[in-house]
Short mmCIF file of C-alpha atoms and ligand atoms in Angstrom, two decimals:
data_model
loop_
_atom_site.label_atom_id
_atom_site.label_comp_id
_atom_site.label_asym_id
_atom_site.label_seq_id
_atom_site.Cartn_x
_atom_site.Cartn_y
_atom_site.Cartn_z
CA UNK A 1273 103.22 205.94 124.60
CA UNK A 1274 105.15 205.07 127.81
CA UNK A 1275 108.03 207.36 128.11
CA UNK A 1276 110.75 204.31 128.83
CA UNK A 1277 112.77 205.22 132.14
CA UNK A 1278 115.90 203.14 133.42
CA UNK A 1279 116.56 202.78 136.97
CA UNK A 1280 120.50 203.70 137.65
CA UNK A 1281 123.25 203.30 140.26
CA UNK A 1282 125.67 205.25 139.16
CA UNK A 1283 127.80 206.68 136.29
CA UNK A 1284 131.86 206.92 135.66
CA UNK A 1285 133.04 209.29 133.00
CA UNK A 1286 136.61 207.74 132.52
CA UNK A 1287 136.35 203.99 133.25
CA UNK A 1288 139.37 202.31 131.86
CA UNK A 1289 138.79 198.45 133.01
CA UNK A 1290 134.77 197.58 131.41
CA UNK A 1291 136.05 197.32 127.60
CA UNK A 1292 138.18 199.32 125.23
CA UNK A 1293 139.32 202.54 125.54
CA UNK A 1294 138.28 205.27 127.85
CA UNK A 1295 134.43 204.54 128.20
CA UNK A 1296 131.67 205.94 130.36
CA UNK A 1297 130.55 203.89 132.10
CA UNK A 1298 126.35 203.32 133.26
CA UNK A 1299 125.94 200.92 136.17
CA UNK A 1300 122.52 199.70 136.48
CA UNK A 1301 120.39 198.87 139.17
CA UNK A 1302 119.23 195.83 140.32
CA UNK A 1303 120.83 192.60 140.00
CA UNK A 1304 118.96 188.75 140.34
CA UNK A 1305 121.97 186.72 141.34
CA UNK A 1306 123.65 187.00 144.49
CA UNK A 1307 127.68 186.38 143.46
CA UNK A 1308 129.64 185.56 146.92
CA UNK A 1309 132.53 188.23 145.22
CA UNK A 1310 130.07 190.59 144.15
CA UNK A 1311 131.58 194.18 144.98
CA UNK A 1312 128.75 196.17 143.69
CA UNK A 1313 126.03 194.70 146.34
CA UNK A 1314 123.86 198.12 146.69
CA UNK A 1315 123.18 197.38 143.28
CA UNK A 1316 120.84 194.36 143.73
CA UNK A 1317 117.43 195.70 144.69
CA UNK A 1318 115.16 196.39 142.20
CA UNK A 1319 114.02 199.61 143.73
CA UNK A 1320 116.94 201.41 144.40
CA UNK A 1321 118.97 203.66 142.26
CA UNK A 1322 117.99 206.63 139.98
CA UNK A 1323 115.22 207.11 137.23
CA UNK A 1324 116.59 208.68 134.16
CA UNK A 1325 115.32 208.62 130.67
CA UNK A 1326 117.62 207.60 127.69
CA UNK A 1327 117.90 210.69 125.88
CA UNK A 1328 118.74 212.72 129.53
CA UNK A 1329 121.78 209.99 130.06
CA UNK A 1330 122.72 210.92 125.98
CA UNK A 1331 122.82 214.74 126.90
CA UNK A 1332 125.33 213.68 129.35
CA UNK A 1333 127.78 211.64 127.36
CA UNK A 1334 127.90 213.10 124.32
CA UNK A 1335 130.04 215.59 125.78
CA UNK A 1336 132.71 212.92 126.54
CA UNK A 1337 132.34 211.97 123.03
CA UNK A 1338 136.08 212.88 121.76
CA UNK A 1339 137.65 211.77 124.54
CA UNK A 1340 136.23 208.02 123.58
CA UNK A 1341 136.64 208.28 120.23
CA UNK A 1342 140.69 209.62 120.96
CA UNK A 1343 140.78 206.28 122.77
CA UNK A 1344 139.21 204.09 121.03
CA UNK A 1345 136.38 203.86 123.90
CA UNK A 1346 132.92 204.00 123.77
CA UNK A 1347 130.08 203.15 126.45
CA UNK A 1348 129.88 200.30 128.74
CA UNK A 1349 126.90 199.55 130.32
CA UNK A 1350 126.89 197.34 133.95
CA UNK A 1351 125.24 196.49 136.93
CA UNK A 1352 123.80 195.31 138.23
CA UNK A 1353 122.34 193.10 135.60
CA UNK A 1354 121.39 195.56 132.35
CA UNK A 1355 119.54 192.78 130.68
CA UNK A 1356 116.98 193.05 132.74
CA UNK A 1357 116.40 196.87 131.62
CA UNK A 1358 116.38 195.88 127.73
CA UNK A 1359 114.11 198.53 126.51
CA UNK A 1360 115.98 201.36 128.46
CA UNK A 1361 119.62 199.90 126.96
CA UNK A 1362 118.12 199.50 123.72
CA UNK A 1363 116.77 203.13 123.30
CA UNK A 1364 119.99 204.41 125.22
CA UNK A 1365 122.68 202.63 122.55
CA UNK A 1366 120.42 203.05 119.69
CA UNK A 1367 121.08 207.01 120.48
CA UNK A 1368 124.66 206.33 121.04
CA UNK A 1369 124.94 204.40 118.11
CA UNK A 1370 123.60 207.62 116.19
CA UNK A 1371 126.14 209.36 117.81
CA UNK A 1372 128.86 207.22 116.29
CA UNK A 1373 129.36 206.10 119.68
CA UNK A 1374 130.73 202.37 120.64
CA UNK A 1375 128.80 200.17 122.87
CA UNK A 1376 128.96 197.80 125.54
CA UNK A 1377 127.05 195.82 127.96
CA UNK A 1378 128.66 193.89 130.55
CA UNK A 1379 126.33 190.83 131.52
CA UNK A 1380 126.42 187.63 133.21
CA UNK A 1381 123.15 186.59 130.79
CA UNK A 1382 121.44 185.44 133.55
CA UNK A 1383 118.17 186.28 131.43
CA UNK A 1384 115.64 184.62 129.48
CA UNK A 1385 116.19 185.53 125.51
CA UNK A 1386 113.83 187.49 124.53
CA UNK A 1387 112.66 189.71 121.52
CA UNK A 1388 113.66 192.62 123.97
CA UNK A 1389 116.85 191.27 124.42
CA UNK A 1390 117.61 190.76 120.70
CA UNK A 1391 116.23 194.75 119.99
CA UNK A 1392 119.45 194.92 122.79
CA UNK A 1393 121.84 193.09 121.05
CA UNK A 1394 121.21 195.16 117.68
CA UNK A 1395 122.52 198.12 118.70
CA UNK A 1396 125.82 196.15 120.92
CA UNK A 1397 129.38 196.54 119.13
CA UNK A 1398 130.55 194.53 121.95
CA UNK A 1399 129.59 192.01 124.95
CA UNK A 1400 131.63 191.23 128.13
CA UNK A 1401 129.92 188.15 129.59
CA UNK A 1402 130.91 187.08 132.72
CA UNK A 1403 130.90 182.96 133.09
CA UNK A 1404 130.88 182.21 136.62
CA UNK A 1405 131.43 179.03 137.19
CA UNK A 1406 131.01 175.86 133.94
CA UNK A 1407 129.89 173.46 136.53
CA UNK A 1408 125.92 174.32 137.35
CA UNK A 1409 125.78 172.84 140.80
CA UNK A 1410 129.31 175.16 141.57
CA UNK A 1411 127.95 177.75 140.01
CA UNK A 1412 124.92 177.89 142.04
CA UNK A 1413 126.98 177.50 144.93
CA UNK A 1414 128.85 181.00 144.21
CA UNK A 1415 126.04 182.73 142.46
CA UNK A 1416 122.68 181.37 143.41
CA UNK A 1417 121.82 179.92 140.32
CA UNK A 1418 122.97 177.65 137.75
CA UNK A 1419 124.65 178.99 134.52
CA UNK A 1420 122.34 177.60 131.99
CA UNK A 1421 120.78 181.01 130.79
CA UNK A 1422 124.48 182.17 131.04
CA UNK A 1423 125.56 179.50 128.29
CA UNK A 1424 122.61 179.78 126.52
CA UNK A 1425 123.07 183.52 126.18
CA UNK A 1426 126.67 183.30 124.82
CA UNK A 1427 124.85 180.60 122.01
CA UNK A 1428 122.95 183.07 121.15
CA UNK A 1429 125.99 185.83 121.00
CA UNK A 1430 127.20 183.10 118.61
CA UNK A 1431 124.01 182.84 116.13
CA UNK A 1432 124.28 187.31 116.27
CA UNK A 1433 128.18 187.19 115.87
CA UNK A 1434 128.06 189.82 118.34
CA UNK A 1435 131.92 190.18 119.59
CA UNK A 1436 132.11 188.88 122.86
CA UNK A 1437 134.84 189.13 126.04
CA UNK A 1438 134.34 186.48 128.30
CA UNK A 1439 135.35 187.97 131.95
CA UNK A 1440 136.42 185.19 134.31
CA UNK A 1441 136.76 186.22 137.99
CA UNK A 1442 139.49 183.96 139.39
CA UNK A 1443 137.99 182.66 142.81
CA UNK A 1444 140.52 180.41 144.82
CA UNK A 1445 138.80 177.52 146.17
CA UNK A 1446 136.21 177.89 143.66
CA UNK A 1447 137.57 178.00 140.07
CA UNK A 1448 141.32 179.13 140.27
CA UNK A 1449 142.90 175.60 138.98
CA UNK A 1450 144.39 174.33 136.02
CA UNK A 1451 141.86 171.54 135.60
CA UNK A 1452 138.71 174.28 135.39
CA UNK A 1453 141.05 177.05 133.46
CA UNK A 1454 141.46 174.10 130.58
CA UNK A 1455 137.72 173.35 130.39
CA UNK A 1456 136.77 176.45 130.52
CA UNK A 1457 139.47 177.56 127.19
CA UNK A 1458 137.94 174.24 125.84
CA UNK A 1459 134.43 175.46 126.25
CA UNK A 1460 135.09 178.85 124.83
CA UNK A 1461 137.29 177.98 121.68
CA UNK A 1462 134.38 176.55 119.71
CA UNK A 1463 132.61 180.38 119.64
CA UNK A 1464 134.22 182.03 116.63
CA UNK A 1465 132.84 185.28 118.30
CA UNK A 1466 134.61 185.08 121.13
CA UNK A 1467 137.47 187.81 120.87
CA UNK A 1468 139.63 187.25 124.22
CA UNK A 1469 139.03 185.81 127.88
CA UNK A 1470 139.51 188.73 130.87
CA UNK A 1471 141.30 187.82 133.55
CA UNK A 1472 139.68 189.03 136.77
CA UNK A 1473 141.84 188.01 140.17
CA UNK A 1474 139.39 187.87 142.86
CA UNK A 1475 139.62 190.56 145.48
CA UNK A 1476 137.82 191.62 148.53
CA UNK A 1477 137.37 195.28 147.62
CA UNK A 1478 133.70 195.18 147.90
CA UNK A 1479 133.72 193.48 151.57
CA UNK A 1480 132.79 196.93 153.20
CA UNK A 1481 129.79 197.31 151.05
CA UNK A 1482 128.53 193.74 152.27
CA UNK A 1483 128.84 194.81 155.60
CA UNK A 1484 127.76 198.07 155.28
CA UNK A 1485 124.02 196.58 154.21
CA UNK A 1486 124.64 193.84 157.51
CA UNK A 1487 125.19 191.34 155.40
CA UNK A 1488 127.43 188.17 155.89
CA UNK A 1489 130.50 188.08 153.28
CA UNK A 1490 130.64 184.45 152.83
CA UNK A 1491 134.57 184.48 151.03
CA UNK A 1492 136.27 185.42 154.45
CA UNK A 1493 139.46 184.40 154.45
CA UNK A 1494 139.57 183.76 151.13
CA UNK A 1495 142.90 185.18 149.81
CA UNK A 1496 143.48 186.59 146.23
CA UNK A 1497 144.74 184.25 143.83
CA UNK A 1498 148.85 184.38 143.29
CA UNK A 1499 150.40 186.20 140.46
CA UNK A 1500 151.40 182.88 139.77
CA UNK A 1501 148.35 181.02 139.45
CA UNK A 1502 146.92 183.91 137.46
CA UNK A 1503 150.01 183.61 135.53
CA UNK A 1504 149.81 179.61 135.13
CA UNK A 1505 145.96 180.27 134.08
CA UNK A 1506 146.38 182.65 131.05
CA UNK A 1507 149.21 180.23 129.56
CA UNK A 1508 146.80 177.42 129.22
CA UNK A 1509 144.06 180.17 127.46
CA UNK A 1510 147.17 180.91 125.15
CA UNK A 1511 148.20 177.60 124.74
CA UNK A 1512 144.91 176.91 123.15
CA UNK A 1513 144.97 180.16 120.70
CA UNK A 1514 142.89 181.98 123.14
CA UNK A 1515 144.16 185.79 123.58
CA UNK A 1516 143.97 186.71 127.55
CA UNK A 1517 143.47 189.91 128.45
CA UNK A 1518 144.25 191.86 132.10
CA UNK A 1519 144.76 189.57 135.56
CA UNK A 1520 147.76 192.08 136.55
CA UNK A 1521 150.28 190.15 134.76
S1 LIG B 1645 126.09 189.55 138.52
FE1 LIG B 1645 127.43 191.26 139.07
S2 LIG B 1645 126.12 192.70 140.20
FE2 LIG B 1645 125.05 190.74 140.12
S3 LIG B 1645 125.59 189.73 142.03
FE3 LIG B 1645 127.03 189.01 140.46
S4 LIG B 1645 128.80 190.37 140.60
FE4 LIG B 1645 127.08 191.36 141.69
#
């Protein structure tokens, strides 16, 4: 049989902002949308990155094992997109799961559902999926592509009742006001698995990357959204019974 590899960026042994706790954190490589904010932009080729097998990434975190289980923490897998790795996740949190070890995988389902991806989903205490944008045509606009495998995805998280975050990046000019905040608490109160909504503020930490691989950073000029507007957002997730999590405030 095919020994199954995944191909890695990088690893963090104390992330505190990709789920609960204190996790370690796995961030994949290779990525098929193209997110005008994304900060993580040397993880989009398909090539790049590290080869590891699942058991070798295992040896490496069990030894962080108290400290996540002291915190309530676990393992998040990102990207990158993970999905597109599902035999490498699934081997890799079916060993942490034997481990007594919580999981994560931080996704914007931008993936066809799959048998694979349900093997994935198995062995997942928890998904973050990040909804870019509710409107297809906007969402394209910031990401590429439209968001139907994205809403599709978090159906499916529904059929599974697999907990779910939903991570909303805040992007002025694209989805920052109070008309998209209330559709989008609209759209997400009807999934009974959905736990909270993460507020992300946009922020042009990753800019250097972008130029660092000569590309063109399309948000220029694009200021972070106010403390107020981040503010004004999470009240009308509240409003609706929808616990808000993060967005500095
Ligand atoms: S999904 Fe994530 S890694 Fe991929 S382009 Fe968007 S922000 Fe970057």
């Amino acid at each position: 049989m095919e020994e199954i590899r995944g191909r890695i960026h990088s690893e963090e042994s104390a992330g505190t902002v990709d789920g609960p706790g204190l996790r370690y954190v796995v961030f994949t490589q290779g990525c098929p949308l193209r997110c005008q904010y994304c900060h993580n932009p040397d993880t989009w080729g398909l090539n790049g990155g590290k080869l590891i097998t699942p058991q070798d990434l295992i040896d490496r975190i069990v030894k962080y094992k108290d400290f996540m289980k002291f915190s309530n923490g676990g393992v998040t897998v990102s990207g990158g997109e993970p999905l597109i790795q599902p035999k490498f996740v699934t081997e890799l949190f079916k060993g942490l799961k034997a481990e007594g070890i919580h999981t994560a995988v931080d996704t914007a389902g931008h993936i066809d559902f799959s048998k694979d991806i349900e093997e994935v989903l198995k062995y997942t205490d928890l998904v973050l999926l990040d909804i870019k944008h509710l409107d297809p045509i906007r969402c394209k606009e910031l990401t590429g592509f439209d968001n139907l495998r994205t809403l599709r995805f978090l159906d499916k998280l529904e059929d599974m009742r697999i907990k779910t975050w939903i991570r909303y990046v805040i992007v002025p000019t694209f989805n920052d006001t109070v008309e998209y905040a209330e559709k989008l608490a609209d759209y997400v109160k009807k999934y009974k698995t959905v736990e909270l909504v993460e507020l992300l503020p946009y922020h042009e930490m990753g800019k250097f990357k972008w130029e660092n691989l000569g590309l063109k950073y399309r948000l220029q000029g694009i200021e972070p959204p106010s403390k107020e507007t981040v503010k004004a957002i999470a009240k009308i997730f509240n409003a609706k019974g929808i616990k808000t999590l993060g967005g500095g405030i």
